[in-house]
Coordinates of C-alpha atoms in Angstrom, one line a residue:
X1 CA 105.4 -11.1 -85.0
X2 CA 107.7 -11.3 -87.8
X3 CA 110.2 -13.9 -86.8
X4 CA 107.4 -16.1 -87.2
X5 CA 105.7 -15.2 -90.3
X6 CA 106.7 -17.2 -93.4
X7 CA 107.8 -15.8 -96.6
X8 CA 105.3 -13.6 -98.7
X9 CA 105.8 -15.5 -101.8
X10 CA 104.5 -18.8 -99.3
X11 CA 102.0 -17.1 -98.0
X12 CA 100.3 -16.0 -100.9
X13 CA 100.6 -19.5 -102.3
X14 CA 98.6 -20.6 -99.7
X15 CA 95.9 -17.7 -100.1
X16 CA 96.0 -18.0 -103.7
X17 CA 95.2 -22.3 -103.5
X18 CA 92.7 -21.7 -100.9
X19 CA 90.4 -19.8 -102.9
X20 CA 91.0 -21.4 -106.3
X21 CA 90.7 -24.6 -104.2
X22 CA 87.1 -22.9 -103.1
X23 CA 86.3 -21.5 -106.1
X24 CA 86.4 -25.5 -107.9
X25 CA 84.5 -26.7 -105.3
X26 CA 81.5 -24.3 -105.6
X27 CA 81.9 -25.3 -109.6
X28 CA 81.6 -28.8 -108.2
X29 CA 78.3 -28.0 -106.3
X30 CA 77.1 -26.5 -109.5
X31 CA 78.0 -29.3 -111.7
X32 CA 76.3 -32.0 -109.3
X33 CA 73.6 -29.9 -108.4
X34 CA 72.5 -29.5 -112.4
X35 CA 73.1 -33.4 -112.8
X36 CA 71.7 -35.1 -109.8
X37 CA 68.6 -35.3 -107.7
X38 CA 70.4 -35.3 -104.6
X39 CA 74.1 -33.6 -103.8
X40 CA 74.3 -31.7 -100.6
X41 CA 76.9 -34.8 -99.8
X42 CA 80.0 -32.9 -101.8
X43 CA 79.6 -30.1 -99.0
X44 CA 81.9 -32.9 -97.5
X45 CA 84.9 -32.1 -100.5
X46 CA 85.1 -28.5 -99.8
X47 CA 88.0 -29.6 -97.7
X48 CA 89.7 -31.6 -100.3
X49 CA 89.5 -29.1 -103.2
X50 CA 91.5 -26.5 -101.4
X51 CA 94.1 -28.8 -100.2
X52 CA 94.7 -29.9 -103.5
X53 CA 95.1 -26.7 -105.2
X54 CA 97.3 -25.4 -101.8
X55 CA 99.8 -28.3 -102.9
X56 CA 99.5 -27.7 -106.5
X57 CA 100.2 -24.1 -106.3
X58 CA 102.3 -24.6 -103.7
X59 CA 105.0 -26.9 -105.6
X60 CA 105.8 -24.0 -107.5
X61 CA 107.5 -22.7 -104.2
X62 CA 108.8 -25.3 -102.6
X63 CA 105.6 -26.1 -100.5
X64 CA 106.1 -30.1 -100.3
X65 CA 103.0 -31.8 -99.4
X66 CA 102.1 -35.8 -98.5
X67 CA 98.7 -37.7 -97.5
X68 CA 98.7 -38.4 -93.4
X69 CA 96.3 -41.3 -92.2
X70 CA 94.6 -41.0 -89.0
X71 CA 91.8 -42.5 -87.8
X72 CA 90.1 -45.1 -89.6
X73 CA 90.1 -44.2 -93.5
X74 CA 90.5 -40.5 -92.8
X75 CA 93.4 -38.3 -95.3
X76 CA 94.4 -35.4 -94.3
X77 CA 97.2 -33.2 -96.3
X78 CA 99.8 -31.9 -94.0
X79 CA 102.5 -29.6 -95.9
X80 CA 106.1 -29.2 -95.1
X81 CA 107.8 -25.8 -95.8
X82 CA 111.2 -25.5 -95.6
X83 CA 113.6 -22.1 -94.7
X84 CA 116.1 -21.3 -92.6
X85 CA 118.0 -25.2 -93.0
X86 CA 114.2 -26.3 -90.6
X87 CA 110.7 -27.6 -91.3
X88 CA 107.5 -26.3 -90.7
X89 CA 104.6 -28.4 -90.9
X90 CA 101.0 -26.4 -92.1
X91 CA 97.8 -27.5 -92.2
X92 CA 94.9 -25.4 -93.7
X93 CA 91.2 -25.7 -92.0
X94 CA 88.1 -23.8 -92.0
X95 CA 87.5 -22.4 -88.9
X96 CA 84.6 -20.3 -87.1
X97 CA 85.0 -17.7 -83.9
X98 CA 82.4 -18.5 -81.1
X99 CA 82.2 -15.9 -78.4
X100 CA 83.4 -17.2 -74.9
X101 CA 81.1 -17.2 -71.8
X102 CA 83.0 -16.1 -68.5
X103 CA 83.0 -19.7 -67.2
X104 CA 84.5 -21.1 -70.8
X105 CA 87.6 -18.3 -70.0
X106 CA 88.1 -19.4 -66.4
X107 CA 89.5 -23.2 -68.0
X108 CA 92.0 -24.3 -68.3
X109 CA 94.0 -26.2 -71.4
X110 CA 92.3 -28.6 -72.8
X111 CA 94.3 -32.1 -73.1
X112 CA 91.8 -34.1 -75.0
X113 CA 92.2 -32.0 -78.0
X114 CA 93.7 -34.0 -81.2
X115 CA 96.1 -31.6 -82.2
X116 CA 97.1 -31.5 -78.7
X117 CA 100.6 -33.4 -79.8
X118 CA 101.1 -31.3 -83.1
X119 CA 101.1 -28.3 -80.9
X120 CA 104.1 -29.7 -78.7
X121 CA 106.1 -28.8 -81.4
X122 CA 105.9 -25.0 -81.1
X123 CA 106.3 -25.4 -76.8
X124 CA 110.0 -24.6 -77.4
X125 CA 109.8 -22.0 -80.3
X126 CA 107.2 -20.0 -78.3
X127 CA 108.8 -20.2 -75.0
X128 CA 111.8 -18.7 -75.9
X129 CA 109.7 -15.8 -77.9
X130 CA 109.9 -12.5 -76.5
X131 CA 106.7 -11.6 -78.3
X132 CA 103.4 -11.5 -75.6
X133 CA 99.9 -12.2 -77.0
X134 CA 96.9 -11.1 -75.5
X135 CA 94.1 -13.4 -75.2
X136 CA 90.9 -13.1 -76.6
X137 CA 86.8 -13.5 -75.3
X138 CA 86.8 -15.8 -78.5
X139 CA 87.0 -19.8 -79.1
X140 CA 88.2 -20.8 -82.2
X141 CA 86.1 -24.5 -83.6
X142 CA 87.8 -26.0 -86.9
X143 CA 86.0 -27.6 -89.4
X144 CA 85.9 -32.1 -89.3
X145 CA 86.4 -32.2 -93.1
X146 CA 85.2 -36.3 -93.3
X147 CA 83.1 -38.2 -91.6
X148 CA 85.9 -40.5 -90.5
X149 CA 87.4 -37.3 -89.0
X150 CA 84.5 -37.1 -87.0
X151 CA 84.7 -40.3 -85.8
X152 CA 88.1 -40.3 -84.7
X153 CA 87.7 -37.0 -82.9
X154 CA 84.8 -38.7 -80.7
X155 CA 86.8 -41.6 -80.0
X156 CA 90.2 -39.1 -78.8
X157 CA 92.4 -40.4 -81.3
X158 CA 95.2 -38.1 -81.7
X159 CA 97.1 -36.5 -84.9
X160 CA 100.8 -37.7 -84.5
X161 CA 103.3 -36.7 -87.1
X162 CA 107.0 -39.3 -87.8
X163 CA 109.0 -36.3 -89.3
X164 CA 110.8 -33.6 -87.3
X165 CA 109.2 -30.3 -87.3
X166 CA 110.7 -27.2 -85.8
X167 CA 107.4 -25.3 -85.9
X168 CA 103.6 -26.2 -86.8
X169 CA 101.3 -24.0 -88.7
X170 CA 97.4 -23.7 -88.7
X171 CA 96.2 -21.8 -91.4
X172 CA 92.5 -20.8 -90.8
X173 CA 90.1 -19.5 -93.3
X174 CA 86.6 -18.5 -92.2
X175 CA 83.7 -18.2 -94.6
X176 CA 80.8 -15.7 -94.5
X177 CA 77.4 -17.3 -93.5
X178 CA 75.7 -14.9 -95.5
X179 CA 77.5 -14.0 -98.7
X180 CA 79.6 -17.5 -98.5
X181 CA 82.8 -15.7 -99.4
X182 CA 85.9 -16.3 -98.0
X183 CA 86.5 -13.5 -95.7
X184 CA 89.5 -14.2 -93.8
X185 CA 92.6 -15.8 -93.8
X186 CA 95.0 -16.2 -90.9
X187 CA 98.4 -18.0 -90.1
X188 CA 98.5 -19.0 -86.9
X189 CA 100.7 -21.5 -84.1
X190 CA 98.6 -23.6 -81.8
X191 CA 100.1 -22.6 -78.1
X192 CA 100.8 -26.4 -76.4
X193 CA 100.7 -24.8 -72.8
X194 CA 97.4 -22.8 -73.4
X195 CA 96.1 -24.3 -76.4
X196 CA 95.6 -21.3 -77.5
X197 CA 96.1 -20.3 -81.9
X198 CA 98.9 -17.5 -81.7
X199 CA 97.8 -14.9 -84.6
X200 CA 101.0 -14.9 -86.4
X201 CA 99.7 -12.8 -89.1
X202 CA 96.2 -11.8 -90.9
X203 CA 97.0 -13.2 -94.6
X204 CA 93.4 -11.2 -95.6
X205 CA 95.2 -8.6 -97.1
X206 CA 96.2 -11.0 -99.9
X207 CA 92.8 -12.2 -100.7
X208 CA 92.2 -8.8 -102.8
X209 CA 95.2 -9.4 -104.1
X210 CA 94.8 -12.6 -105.4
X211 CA 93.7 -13.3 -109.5
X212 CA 91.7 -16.1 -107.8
X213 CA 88.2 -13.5 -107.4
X214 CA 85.2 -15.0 -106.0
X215 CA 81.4 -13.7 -107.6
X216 CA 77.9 -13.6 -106.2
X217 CA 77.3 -15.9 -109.4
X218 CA 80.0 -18.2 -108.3
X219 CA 78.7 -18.7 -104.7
X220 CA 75.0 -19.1 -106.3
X221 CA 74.9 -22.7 -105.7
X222 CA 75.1 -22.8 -102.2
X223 CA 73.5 -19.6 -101.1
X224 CA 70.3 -21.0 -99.1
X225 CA 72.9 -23.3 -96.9
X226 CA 73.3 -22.2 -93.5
X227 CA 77.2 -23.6 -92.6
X228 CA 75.6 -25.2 -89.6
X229 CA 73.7 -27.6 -91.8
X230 CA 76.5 -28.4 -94.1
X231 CA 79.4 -28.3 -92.1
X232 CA 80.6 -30.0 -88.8
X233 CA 82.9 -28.2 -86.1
X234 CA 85.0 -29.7 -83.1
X235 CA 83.3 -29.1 -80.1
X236 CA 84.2 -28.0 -77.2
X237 CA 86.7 -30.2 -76.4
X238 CA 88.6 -29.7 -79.7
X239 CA 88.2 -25.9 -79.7
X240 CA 91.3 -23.5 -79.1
X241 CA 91.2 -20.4 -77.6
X242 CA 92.3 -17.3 -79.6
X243 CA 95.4 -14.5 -78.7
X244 CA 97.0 -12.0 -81.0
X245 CA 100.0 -10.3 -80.2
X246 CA 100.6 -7.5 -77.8
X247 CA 100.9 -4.5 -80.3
X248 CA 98.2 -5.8 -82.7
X249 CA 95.6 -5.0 -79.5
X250 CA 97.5 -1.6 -78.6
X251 CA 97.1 -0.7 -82.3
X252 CA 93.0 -1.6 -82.1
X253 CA 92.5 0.7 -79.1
X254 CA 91.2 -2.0 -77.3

């Protein structure tokens, strides 16, 4: 899958703001939960902290990044890099795998999705690939970082971007119900035909590589959350399926 991933020093960027990004929003769960009565509302933030630190960190290798409206009053960071003379637009969300049931693999693309027109962008890219993926019994479901996001995903409103793109990017990090640690990173291409996230490649590796360590004593805070109560999924509709590539399943013995 290498033609598609990005460049190591890009991808580590985005590894190494994701969990600093994490690791200032647990420090913000601390803070609020010391100094007020009530705070379970900055579970709504996590989203916000890691984008900011994924731009900040990112600068420092030409990761551009601006503010997207869609929706209502809902911000989403979108981040541009740049190689090869092209674009590539990312976007960074917390994910979760739910097994599929037979019937759920039997349909077919989903067109009410709301990344459904990001994901044209790769139709040509991944065409023309000789790589095959194989799909898996899994559905991917992305965290709705606001509650405007929310809303605009129940009333169909699409994501649109103005600038050109040669590829688009989904960068999904999944945290641990139980030990709240970040336990998975993965770049990934939405498939427009299937709508389907292409495993480009497993970025976990960099996570223990990263100076940006994450303790029992920093999770603390939010231990005795469940994600379910604090955090909202797309549904059905909005879920993607999940393939990796041919030689990654050969490789599992599966």
């Amino acid at each position: 899958m290498d033609e598609f991933k990005l460049d190591e020093t890009i991808s580590k960027a985005i590894v190494d703001g994701t969990l600093k990004g994490y690791l200032q929003y647990l420090e913000e769960r601390k803070s609020k939960k010391e100094s007020m009565s009530v705070s379970g509302a900055y579970a709504w933030t996590k989203g916000n902290h890691i984008d900011d630190q994924v731009s900040k960190i990112g600068q420092n290798h030409n990761v551009q990044f601006k503010i997207e409206k869609a929706g209502y009053t809902w911000e989403y960071l979108q981040f541009t890099v740049s190689e090869n003379a092209e674009n590539y637009m990312v976007i960074v969300k917390n994910s979760r795998r739910v097994k599929k049931s037979f019937d759920d693999q039997k349909k077919k693309a989903n067109e009410d999705n709301y990344l459904v027109n990001l994901a044209d962008i790769n139709t040509d890219v991944l065409k023309n690939s000789e790589q095959n993926f194989v799909v898996q019994p899994e559905q991917i479901q992305l965290e709705l970082n606001d509650p405007e996001e929310v809303r605009a995903v129940i009333e169909g409103k699409q994501l649109n971007v103005t600038q050109k793109y040669s590829r688009f990017y989904i960068v999904t990090y999944e945290i641990d119900d139980e030990t709240k640690f970040v336990e998975s990173i993965q770049l990934t291409m939405p498939n427009r035909q299937t709508m389907n996230l292409e495993l480009i490649e497993d970025l976990s590796y960099l996570i223990q590589d990263s100076e940006y360590e994450i303790t029992t004593e920093d999770v603390e805070p939010i231990m005795n959350e469940k994600v379910s109560d604090q955090t909202i999924f797309s549904g059905d509709s909005n879920a993607f399926g999940y393939s990796i590539p041919e030689e990654e399943k050969e490789e599992s013995g599966n």
